[in-house]
mmCIF file with all atom_site columns, C-alpha atoms in Angstrom:
data_model
loop_
_atom_site.group_PDB
_atom_site.id
_atom_site.type_symbol
_atom_site.label_atom_id
_atom_site.label_alt_id
_atom_site.label_comp_id
_atom_site.label_asym_id
_atom_site.label_entity_id
_atom_site.label_seq_id
_atom_site.pdbx_PDB_ins_code
_atom_site.Cartn_x
_atom_site.Cartn_y
_atom_site.Cartn_z
_atom_site.occupancy
_atom_site.B_iso_or_equiv
_atom_site.pdbx_formal_charge
_atom_site.auth_seq_id
_atom_site.auth_comp_id
_atom_site.auth_asym_id
_atom_site.auth_atom_id
_atom_site.pdbx_PDB_model_num
ATOM 1  C CA . MET A 1 1  ? -34.999 -36.650 42.074 1.00 48.00 ? 242 MET A CA 1
ATOM 2  C CA . PRO A 1 2  ? -32.243 -39.208 42.738 1.00 53.00 ? 243 PRO A CA 1
ATOM 3  C CA . ASP A 1 3  ? -31.038 -41.370 39.912 1.00 55.00 ? 244 ASP A CA 1
ATOM 4  C CA . GLU A 1 4  ? -31.965 -45.064 40.320 1.00 56.00 ? 245 GLU A CA 1
ATOM 5  C CA . SER A 1 5  ? -28.549 -46.174 39.131 1.00 53.00 ? 246 SER A CA 1
ATOM 6  C CA . ASP A 1 6  ? -27.013 -44.666 42.283 1.00 58.00 ? 247 ASP A CA 1
ATOM 7  C CA . ASP A 1 7  ? -28.596 -47.453 44.393 1.00 65.00 ? 248 ASP A CA 1
ATOM 8  C CA . PHE A 1 8  ? -26.294 -50.159 43.003 1.00 63.00 ? 249 PHE A CA 1
ATOM 9  C CA . ASP A 1 9  ? -22.687 -50.733 43.850 1.00 68.00 ? 250 ASP A CA 1
ATOM 10 C CA . GLU A 1 10 ? -20.112 -51.817 41.332 1.00 65.00 ? 251 GLU A CA 1
ATOM 11 C CA . GLU A 1 11 ? -20.183 -55.276 42.965 1.00 67.00 ? 252 GLU A CA 1
ATOM 12 C CA . ASP A 1 12 ? -23.854 -55.738 42.054 1.00 67.00 ? 253 ASP A CA 1
ATOM 13 C CA . ARG A 1 13 ? -23.248 -55.422 38.330 1.00 67.00 ? 254 ARG A CA 1
ATOM 14 C CA . ILE A 1 14 ? -22.526 -58.315 36.002 1.00 63.00 ? 255 ILE A CA 1
ATOM 15 C CA . PRO A 1 15 ? -19.991 -57.003 33.500 1.00 62.00 ? 256 PRO A CA 1
ATOM 16 C CA . LEU A 1 16 ? -20.677 -57.682 29.839 1.00 65.00 ? 257 LEU A CA 1
ATOM 17 C CA . GLY A 1 17 ? -17.741 -58.935 27.840 1.00 62.00 ? 258 GLY A CA 1
ATOM 18 C CA . ALA A 1 18 ? -15.763 -59.724 30.957 1.00 57.00 ? 259 ALA A CA 1
ATOM 19 C CA . ASP A 1 19 ? -12.687 -61.877 30.877 1.00 60.00 ? 260 ASP A CA 1
ATOM 20 C CA . PRO A 1 20 ? -13.991 -65.479 30.769 1.00 57.00 ? 261 PRO A CA 1
ATOM 21 C CA . ASP A 1 21 ? -10.998 -66.653 32.801 1.00 58.00 ? 262 ASP A CA 1
ATOM 22 C CA . ALA A 1 22 ? -11.815 -64.281 35.647 1.00 61.00 ? 263 ALA A CA 1
ATOM 23 C CA . ASP A 1 23 ? -13.572 -65.941 38.561 1.00 59.00 ? 264 ASP A CA 1
ATOM 24 C CA . LEU A 1 24 ? -16.501 -63.681 39.428 1.00 59.00 ? 265 LEU A CA 1
ATOM 25 C CA . GLY A 1 25 ? -18.022 -66.136 41.877 1.00 64.00 ? 266 GLY A CA 1
ATOM 26 C CA . LEU A 1 26 ? -21.201 -66.229 39.794 1.00 65.00 ? 267 LEU A CA 1
ATOM 27 C CA . ASP A 1 27 ? -22.585 -69.435 38.377 1.00 66.00 ? 268 ASP A CA 1
ATOM 28 C CA . LEU A 1 28 ? -25.352 -68.430 36.012 1.00 68.00 ? 269 LEU A CA 1
ATOM 29 C CA . GLY A 1 29 ? -25.648 -71.831 34.378 1.00 70.00 ? 270 GLY A CA 1
ATOM 30 C CA . PRO A 1 30 ? -28.306 -74.476 34.942 1.00 71.00 ? 271 PRO A CA 1
ATOM 31 C CA . ASP A 1 31 ? -28.523 -76.130 38.332 1.00 73.00 ? 272 ASP A CA 1
ATOM 32 C CA . GLU A 1 32 ? -30.336 -79.159 39.760 1.00 74.00 ? 273 GLU A CA 1
ATOM 33 C CA . ARG A 1 33 ? -33.707 -77.393 39.474 1.00 74.00 ? 274 ARG A CA 1
ATOM 34 C CA . ASP A 1 34 ? -33.293 -77.248 35.695 1.00 78.00 ? 275 ASP A CA 1
ATOM 35 C CA . MET A 1 35 ? -32.399 -80.902 35.179 1.00 78.00 ? 276 MET A CA 1
ATOM 36 C CA . ASP A 1 36 ? -35.982 -81.934 34.354 1.00 74.00 ? 277 ASP A CA 1
ATOM 37 C CA . LEU A 1 37 ? -36.012 -79.356 31.568 1.00 75.00 ? 278 LEU A CA 1
ATOM 38 C CA . MET A 1 38 ? -32.678 -80.484 30.200 1.00 79.00 ? 279 MET A CA 1
ATOM 39 C CA . ASP A 1 39 ? -33.215 -84.259 30.209 1.00 83.00 ? 280 ASP A CA 1
ATOM 40 C CA . GLY A 1 40 ? -36.786 -84.187 28.855 1.00 79.00 ? 281 GLY A CA 1
ATOM 41 C CA . SER A 1 41 ? -38.464 -85.790 31.866 1.00 81.00 ? 282 SER A CA 1
ATOM 42 C CA . TRP A 1 42 ? -40.821 -82.801 32.222 1.00 77.00 ? 283 TRP A CA 1
ATOM 43 C CA . GLU A 1 43 ? -42.180 -83.369 28.702 1.00 80.00 ? 284 GLU A CA 1
ATOM 44 C CA . GLN A 1 44 ? -42.643 -87.070 29.396 1.00 81.00 ? 285 GLN A CA 1
ATOM 45 C CA . ARG A 1 45 ? -44.672 -86.331 32.537 1.00 79.00 ? 286 ARG A CA 1
ATOM 46 C CA . TYR A 1 46 ? -46.664 -83.553 30.834 1.00 78.00 ? 287 TYR A CA 1
ATOM 47 C CA . TYR A 1 47 ? -47.677 -85.514 27.749 1.00 79.00 ? 288 TYR A CA 1
ATOM 48 C CA . ALA A 1 48 ? -48.386 -88.650 29.800 1.00 81.00 ? 289 ALA A CA 1
ATOM 49 C CA . GLY A 1 49 ? -50.977 -86.655 31.765 1.00 76.00 ? 290 GLY A CA 1
ATOM 50 C CA . LYS A 1 50 ? -49.052 -86.850 35.025 1.00 71.00 ? 291 LYS A CA 1
ATOM 51 C CA . GLU A 1 51 ? -48.396 -83.119 35.209 1.00 69.00 ? 292 GLU A CA 1
ATOM 52 C CA . ARG A 1 52 ? -51.386 -81.439 36.825 1.00 73.00 ? 293 ARG A CA 1
ATOM 53 C CA . GLY A 1 53 ? -52.768 -78.227 35.453 1.00 76.00 ? 294 GLY A CA 1
ATOM 54 C CA . ARG A 1 54 ? -55.786 -76.059 36.008 1.00 81.00 ? 295 ARG A CA 1
ATOM 55 C CA . ASP A 1 55 ? -59.056 -77.456 34.775 1.00 84.00 ? 296 ASP A CA 1
ATOM 56 C CA . TRP A 1 56 ? -60.656 -74.302 33.398 1.00 90.00 ? 297 TRP A CA 1
ATOM 57 C CA . ASN A 1 57 ? -63.909 -76.098 32.513 1.00 93.00 ? 298 ASN A CA 1
ATOM 58 C CA . THR A 1 58 ? -64.487 -77.035 36.149 1.00 92.00 ? 299 THR A CA 1
ATOM 59 C CA . ILE A 1 59 ? -63.614 -73.512 37.287 1.00 94.00 ? 300 ILE A CA 1
ATOM 60 C CA . GLY A 1 60 ? -66.103 -72.072 34.760 1.00 96.00 ? 301 GLY A CA 1
ATOM 61 C CA . VAL A 1 61 ? -68.855 -74.457 35.900 1.00 96.00 ? 302 VAL A CA 1
ATOM 62 C CA . GLY A 1 62 ? -68.184 -73.497 39.520 1.00 96.00 ? 303 GLY A CA 1
ATOM 63 C CA . ILE A 1 63 ? -68.450 -69.778 38.766 1.00 97.00 ? 304 ILE A CA 1
ATOM 64 C CA . ALA A 1 64 ? -71.630 -70.353 36.727 1.00 97.00 ? 305 ALA A CA 1
ATOM 65 C CA . LEU A 1 65 ? -73.173 -72.267 39.643 1.00 97.00 ? 306 LEU A CA 1
ATOM 66 C CA . LEU A 1 66 ? -72.312 -69.448 42.041 1.00 97.00 ? 307 LEU A CA 1
ATOM 67 C CA . VAL A 1 67 ? -73.973 -66.915 39.739 1.00 97.00 ? 308 VAL A CA 1
ATOM 68 C CA . LEU A 1 68 ? -77.049 -69.123 39.333 1.00 96.00 ? 309 LEU A CA 1
ATOM 69 C CA . ILE A 1 69 ? -77.341 -69.663 43.082 1.00 95.00 ? 310 ILE A CA 1
ATOM 70 C CA . SER A 1 70 ? -76.989 -65.921 43.689 1.00 94.00 ? 311 SER A CA 1
ATOM 71 C CA . PHE A 1 71 ? -80.085 -65.388 41.509 1.00 92.00 ? 312 PHE A CA 1
ATOM 72 C CA . VAL A 1 72 ? -82.160 -68.261 42.880 1.00 92.00 ? 313 VAL A CA 1
ATOM 73 C CA . VAL A 1 73 ? -81.590 -67.887 46.641 1.00 92.00 ? 314 VAL A CA 1
ATOM 74 C CA . PRO A 1 74 ? -82.942 -64.308 46.868 1.00 90.00 ? 315 PRO A CA 1
ATOM 75 C CA . MET A 1 75 ? -86.124 -65.396 45.042 1.00 88.00 ? 316 MET A CA 1
ATOM 76 C CA . PHE A 1 76 ? -86.762 -68.071 47.672 1.00 86.00 ? 317 PHE A CA 1
ATOM 77 C CA . LEU A 1 77 ? -86.045 -65.601 50.456 1.00 88.00 ? 318 LEU A CA 1
ATOM 78 C CA . VAL A 1 78 ? -88.587 -63.101 49.082 1.00 86.00 ? 319 VAL A CA 1
ATOM 79 C CA . PHE A 1 79 ? -91.367 -65.703 49.045 1.00 77.00 ? 320 PHE A CA 1
ATOM 80 C CA . ARG A 1 80 ? -90.605 -66.960 52.496 1.00 68.00 ? 321 ARG A CA 1
#
């Protein structure tokens, strides 16, 4: 059985404790996608109610209606 570590080249590894002055070509810091997390605008939108989330009550009511309809429709079909 081949070892999984054989699939990676030395170039694919991020060395731990590497020389901080060495330019590895990797930028692992925050980028423009993280700016809303860093400046707090995400929290402002979330707590103001502008950030949409799943409404689990509506999903539960929808599933309950499907179950209820699945019981009622066959009863009407039997008496037809």
